[in-house]
XYZ file of C-alpha atoms in Angstrom:
410
model
C -64.281 78.102 29.445
C -61.366 80.408 28.846
C -62.414 83.611 27.130
C -60.170 84.518 24.213
C -58.873 87.881 25.350
C -56.917 88.271 22.138
C -60.066 89.532 20.434
C -61.338 91.564 23.369
C -61.890 95.272 22.767
C -60.570 97.507 25.519
C -63.286 100.083 24.740
C -66.169 97.636 25.224
C -64.667 94.815 27.239
C -67.457 94.130 29.725
C -70.174 93.722 27.100
C -68.088 91.132 25.259
C -67.104 89.378 28.461
C -70.533 89.098 30.062
C -72.122 87.962 26.813
C -70.525 84.612 27.625
C -72.027 84.370 31.075
C -75.190 82.300 31.427
C -76.747 82.950 34.789
C -78.428 79.637 35.423
C -79.810 78.480 38.721
C -76.916 76.056 38.973
C -74.434 78.909 38.752
C -76.386 81.228 41.044
C -76.975 78.776 43.876
C -74.553 76.376 45.474
C -76.872 73.535 46.418
C -74.252 70.845 46.519
C -73.005 70.093 50.007
C -69.296 70.068 50.629
C -67.805 66.783 51.756
C -64.421 66.045 53.241
C -62.452 62.868 52.647
C -59.637 61.781 54.914
C -56.771 59.932 53.291
C -53.243 58.746 53.949
C -50.345 59.353 51.581
C -47.363 57.011 51.809
C -44.445 59.450 51.389
C -41.946 56.616 51.078
C -43.843 55.012 48.221
C -44.658 58.320 46.528
C -42.530 58.906 43.461
C -43.279 62.555 42.889
C -39.676 63.543 42.297
C -38.116 66.768 43.546
C -39.346 70.296 42.988
C -36.188 72.360 42.608
C -36.527 76.057 43.478
C -34.032 76.773 40.677
C -36.961 76.222 38.313
C -38.589 79.571 39.148
C -35.635 81.675 40.296
C -34.848 83.307 36.946
C -36.853 86.166 35.461
C -36.620 88.415 32.412
C -36.173 92.184 32.193
C -36.719 93.756 28.769
C -33.276 95.205 28.080
C -30.054 96.037 29.857
C -30.734 99.775 29.972
C -33.961 99.156 31.911
C -31.784 97.949 34.781
C -30.680 101.553 35.292
C -34.299 102.481 36.085
C -34.907 102.926 39.820
C -38.426 101.478 39.568
C -37.193 98.348 37.782
C -34.516 97.881 40.413
C -37.040 98.249 43.219
C -39.360 95.698 41.623
C -36.486 93.286 41.098
C -35.347 93.512 44.711
C -38.930 92.983 45.849
C -39.173 89.837 43.694
C -35.867 88.676 45.119
C -37.378 88.886 48.607
C -40.854 87.536 47.820
C -40.058 84.896 45.181
C -36.358 84.187 45.658
C -35.237 85.478 42.252
C -31.521 84.846 41.669
C -30.917 85.199 37.921
C -31.981 88.016 35.586
C -32.031 87.701 31.784
C -32.244 90.700 29.448
C -31.669 91.898 25.878
C -29.284 94.541 24.612
C -26.037 94.371 26.560
C -24.306 95.961 23.551
C -27.100 98.412 22.701
C -26.016 101.849 21.525
C -27.694 103.540 24.509
C -25.037 101.973 26.737
C -22.264 103.426 24.524
C -20.136 100.289 24.717
C -18.720 100.207 21.183
C -17.068 102.922 19.112
C -14.511 103.139 16.331
C -12.038 106.007 16.087
C -11.141 107.867 12.898
C -8.731 105.077 11.937
C -11.327 102.348 12.473
C -9.759 101.093 15.682
C -12.115 99.539 18.252
C -12.808 101.653 21.335
C -14.673 99.994 24.235
C -16.371 101.836 27.089
C -17.899 99.823 29.947
C -18.693 102.710 32.289
C -22.481 102.402 31.964
C -22.408 98.609 31.931
C -20.519 98.746 35.238
C -23.543 100.374 36.884
C -25.719 97.436 35.821
C -23.390 94.691 36.993
C -22.441 96.571 40.159
C -26.153 96.502 41.026
C -26.271 92.746 40.460
C -23.177 91.958 42.492
C -24.014 94.347 45.331
C -27.447 92.735 45.697
C -26.370 89.100 45.274
C -28.125 88.701 41.908
C -26.695 86.849 38.915
C -26.998 87.996 35.289
C -28.099 85.648 32.530
C -26.353 87.646 29.824
C -27.753 87.516 26.314
C -24.867 88.468 24.002
C -26.360 90.921 21.516
C -27.549 92.828 19.663
C -25.213 94.497 17.144
C -23.803 97.992 17.845
C -24.645 100.399 15.021
C -21.007 101.102 14.133
C -20.264 97.386 13.878
C -23.436 96.362 12.024
C -23.316 95.168 8.418
C -26.738 96.676 7.643
C -29.167 99.221 9.025
C -31.978 96.832 9.954
C -33.461 97.279 13.394
C -36.398 96.246 15.561
C -38.045 97.496 18.734
C -38.696 101.066 19.764
C -35.072 101.286 20.916
C -33.678 100.260 17.492
C -31.958 96.961 18.230
C -29.808 96.065 15.231
C -30.206 92.387 14.320
C -27.711 92.089 11.471
C -24.362 90.318 11.292
C -21.156 92.198 12.148
C -19.370 93.896 9.277
C -16.111 92.552 10.700
C -16.150 89.338 12.745
C -12.724 90.084 14.214
C -13.982 93.370 15.672
C -17.031 91.562 17.032
C -14.823 89.006 18.753
C -12.725 91.832 20.161
C -15.892 93.394 21.601
C -17.081 90.107 23.137
C -13.737 89.069 24.612
C -13.079 92.630 25.781
C -16.394 92.641 27.629
C -15.737 89.254 29.248
C -12.214 90.190 30.330
C -13.514 93.452 31.750
C -16.133 91.827 34.003
C -13.620 89.188 35.118
C -11.179 91.936 36.031
C -13.822 93.954 37.872
C -15.727 91.227 39.703
C -13.295 88.302 39.827
C -13.272 84.997 37.985
C -15.181 83.121 40.706
C -18.083 85.548 40.448
C -18.257 85.524 36.635
C -18.042 81.723 36.533
C -21.386 81.720 38.373
C -23.035 83.769 35.594
C -24.736 82.413 32.478
C -24.146 83.581 28.901
C -26.421 83.041 25.918
C -25.660 84.007 22.311
C -28.293 86.146 20.528
C -32.079 85.850 20.626
C -34.431 83.807 18.424
C -32.099 83.510 15.416
C -34.559 81.073 13.847
C -36.866 84.010 13.008
C -34.960 85.206 9.969
C -35.291 88.746 8.610
C -36.502 89.768 12.043
C -34.142 88.703 14.822
C -31.461 87.515 12.429
C -30.618 88.807 8.966
C -28.735 85.997 7.324
C -28.902 82.256 6.772
C -28.877 79.634 9.487
C -25.319 78.708 8.552
C -24.336 82.379 8.870
C -25.692 82.292 12.391
C -24.014 79.014 13.324
C -20.604 80.277 12.206
C -21.301 83.503 14.115
C -22.297 81.404 17.151
C -19.075 79.389 16.967
C -16.912 82.523 16.739
C -18.737 84.135 19.658
C -18.503 80.939 21.710
C -14.732 80.800 21.228
C -14.379 84.516 22.007
C -16.025 83.905 25.388
C -14.193 80.662 26.119
C -10.845 82.254 25.217
C -11.182 84.287 28.416
C -11.765 81.204 30.577
C -12.622 77.688 29.462
C -15.133 77.140 32.288
C -17.420 80.072 31.503
C -21.040 78.939 31.050
C -22.178 79.440 27.462
C -25.621 78.327 26.287
C -27.764 78.414 23.154
C -29.693 78.768 20.963
C -32.503 80.821 22.488
C -34.888 79.848 19.696
C -38.651 79.584 19.613
C -40.062 76.177 20.506
C -41.430 75.978 16.954
C -37.865 75.809 15.626
C -37.396 72.643 17.669
C -40.618 70.760 17.090
C -41.909 71.965 13.727
C -38.739 72.530 11.699
C -35.264 71.013 11.330
C -33.540 74.209 12.524
C -32.510 72.718 15.871
C -31.470 69.363 14.391
C -29.124 71.191 12.026
C -27.770 73.353 14.860
C -27.135 70.409 17.193
C -25.378 68.511 14.433
C -23.201 71.550 13.728
C -22.022 72.095 17.320
C -21.396 68.381 17.705
C -19.188 68.446 14.615
C -17.398 71.562 15.897
C -17.033 70.021 19.391
C -18.805 72.877 21.159
C -20.266 71.904 24.537
C -23.110 74.087 25.783
C -23.929 74.601 29.447
C -27.650 74.526 28.646
C -29.999 74.251 25.729
C -32.118 77.419 25.856
C -35.406 78.147 24.124
C -38.655 80.105 24.387
C -42.180 78.781 24.705
C -45.519 80.526 24.246
C -48.646 78.305 24.143
C -50.173 79.844 21.046
C -50.824 78.655 17.518
C -50.451 81.068 14.628
C -53.207 81.358 12.069
C -50.671 82.011 9.329
C -47.032 81.231 8.666
C -44.768 83.105 11.082
C -42.538 84.352 8.266
C -45.539 86.075 6.680
C -46.351 88.163 9.728
C -45.056 91.646 9.039
C -46.504 93.265 12.166
C -44.921 91.059 14.828
C -43.532 93.965 16.890
C -46.922 95.659 17.285
C -50.522 94.399 17.427
C -51.062 90.670 16.876
C -54.806 90.677 17.428
C -56.548 87.938 15.469
C -53.326 86.333 14.214
C -53.259 83.463 16.695
C -55.262 81.498 19.231
C -54.364 79.716 22.443
C -53.089 76.175 22.175
C -54.383 73.195 24.140
C -54.099 73.387 27.968
C -51.290 70.798 28.108
C -49.226 72.474 25.391
C -46.351 73.572 27.655
C -46.112 70.248 29.486
C -45.989 68.296 26.230
C -43.560 70.745 24.630
C -40.981 70.725 27.425
C -41.139 66.935 27.615
C -40.645 66.494 23.869
C -37.752 68.959 23.853
C -36.117 67.310 26.886
C -36.346 63.954 25.125
C -34.648 65.425 22.067
C -31.830 67.015 24.085
C -31.238 63.743 25.952
C -29.988 62.391 22.631
C -27.403 65.152 22.146
C -23.799 64.813 23.305
C -23.252 68.588 23.125
C -25.431 69.792 26.031
C -23.823 69.453 29.451
C -25.953 67.199 31.680
C -28.689 67.585 29.040
C -29.798 70.728 30.870
C -32.735 72.601 29.322
C -33.624 76.188 30.183
C -36.675 78.107 29.015
C -35.419 81.692 28.914
C -38.825 83.122 27.937
C -42.373 81.939 28.614
C -45.766 83.490 29.140
C -49.374 82.848 28.124
C -48.692 84.546 24.775
C -46.055 86.667 23.058
C -48.531 89.502 22.494
C -47.545 92.657 24.363
C -51.174 93.830 24.396
C -52.853 90.564 25.417
C -55.240 91.651 28.188
C -55.204 88.202 29.727
C -51.751 89.044 31.122
C -53.460 91.348 33.632
C -56.159 88.927 34.796
C -56.598 86.362 37.550
C -56.394 83.639 34.916
C -52.613 84.110 34.885
C -52.285 82.868 38.469
C -53.796 79.472 37.707
C -52.029 79.358 34.334
C -48.606 79.818 35.962
C -49.139 77.392 38.848
C -50.648 74.732 36.621
C -47.840 74.862 34.050
C -44.948 75.052 36.506
C -46.276 72.063 38.439
C -46.954 70.014 35.304
C -43.584 70.832 33.684
C -41.114 70.586 36.560
C -39.980 67.039 35.738
C -39.009 67.917 32.169
C -37.159 71.256 32.359
C -34.510 72.729 34.646
C -35.400 76.442 34.520
C -38.550 78.355 33.546
C -37.645 82.049 33.247
C -40.841 84.099 33.046
C -40.945 86.918 30.504
C -41.104 89.474 32.107
C -40.974 90.811 35.655
C -42.059 94.369 34.870
C -44.419 96.220 32.543
C -41.620 98.773 32.231
C -40.811 97.351 28.843
C -40.038 99.781 26.006
C -39.898 97.403 23.039
C -42.669 99.467 21.451
C -44.441 102.744 22.158
C -46.882 101.988 24.973
C -50.092 103.634 26.100
C -50.633 105.465 29.391
C -53.169 102.846 30.533
C -52.574 101.366 33.963
C -53.388 97.902 32.608
C -52.719 97.359 28.921
C -51.900 93.639 28.660
C -48.168 93.911 29.336
C -45.975 90.869 29.906
C -44.996 91.837 33.438
C -45.776 90.382 36.846
C -45.831 93.967 38.108
C -47.295 97.090 36.476
C -45.225 100.162 35.724
C -46.648 101.757 38.853
C -45.609 98.805 41.024
C -48.964 97.037 41.356
C -48.468 93.297 41.778
C -50.644 91.327 39.365
C -52.211 87.920 40.126
C -49.291 86.366 38.211
C -46.864 87.788 40.781
C -48.722 86.139 43.649
C -48.672 82.818 41.769
C -44.886 82.836 41.948
C -45.042 83.824 45.619
C -47.155 80.732 46.213
C -44.790 78.493 44.247
C -41.854 79.893 46.212
C -43.419 78.489 49.381
C -43.270 74.913 48.097
C -40.649 72.601 49.531
C -38.550 70.191 47.508
C -40.367 66.943 48.279
C -43.364 66.293 46.049
C -45.859 64.325 48.131
C -48.700 64.239 45.630
C -49.452 65.719 42.227
C-alpha cells in the first residue's frame, strides 16, 4: 500500500518506513513461475482514441523572474529536448522584481519592459511558447498591502482599474510590437491564479473578481480580437464542491465573453478541515490532508469536462489543467520518490480522453515561494532538483513522450 509520506519525519524516515514492511516468505521468495500469453489485438476494431502529445507538452515554472536563472533555463531546454515541452506557465509577470510598473510624481503610469524582454526573448529564441498568467498586482497599483509567498506577491484588486487596463494593454501591445502578431497569437493568456481562494489569492468578492476578469479580458482583446484568453485557473474544488464555477460561467455567458480554454488546477488530496480555515497554507501542511482515492484525477477531469461541454462560452469546450501534482504540499517527500513515476504515467493514461492539456507543476525545485532548506531532496514540486538531478517523475514524462498517437490497448 501507499505509505502516507505527509506524516513522514525527515529525521527518522527509515524507521517509520520499514515499520510497514512485513518480510514474509511470500515477499522474500518468488516461487511463482512467469508465464507468457500470446494474443492478437485488432487495431481496426480497437477504439482507444488518440493520445495527443499536446497533453504533456506544457509545464510550470514558479514565477517569471525564475526564468532569468541560468539553471532554470538549462533545465527547461533539457526538458524541451527530452520531453518535447512547448509551453511554459508561470506566476508573476507583473511582479515588482521585474520593475514593470511605476507611477511618476503626478500619478502617471510609467511602464518598463526591459527585464520582461529578456524572458520572452529566451522563449522566442528557443522556440518555446509562454502560457502567461496575468498577475499579480504591482505594489504601486495595489489597493491594499496584502501579499503572499516569499517574494511578496500582492493579491489585492487594483486601486484604479483604468491604470490596470493601461498596464495590461500596454504589455500586450509591447510584445506584439517586439515579436509580431503571428507569434503572440500562438501564445496563451490566463487571468490571475486561484481566485476562488478568497483572502489568500484574491482579496475581494467573487463578483469583484468577475468584473476584474471582464475588464482584463477586454484590455487584452482590445489589442487583437484573436488573442487566446482563458480562465479561471481555479482549484478543482471550486468546480465540483461549490457553485463558484457555475456562477462564473453564467457571468461570462451573460457578458458574451468567449474563452479559449477553461483552466483549473487539480491535486488529488482531501483536506481534513475547511480550506478557508487553513491559515498556514503557504508553509507546512503536514497532517492537514490525506491522499484521495487512486482514480480521483480521472474522475475529476471527466466530471469537469462534462460540465464544460454544457457551456457555450468555452471555445471547442477545451479544458486545460494548468497545475497538477500528487499534492500541493511543497514539503511532501513523496515528490522525490519512485512512486511519482507510476503516479504520473497512470494518471496521464487514464485522463487523456477527458482533458486537452495536463501542465505539471513544476519543472524545477528552484521555486522560491517560501524559504527553503539546503537539503538536496526536500519534497519539492519539481521534476528536477535545484542541482539538476532528474527525479523519477522526470523519467515518467520521458517515457510518455515516446508514445505515439494511436492507442492500441489500454
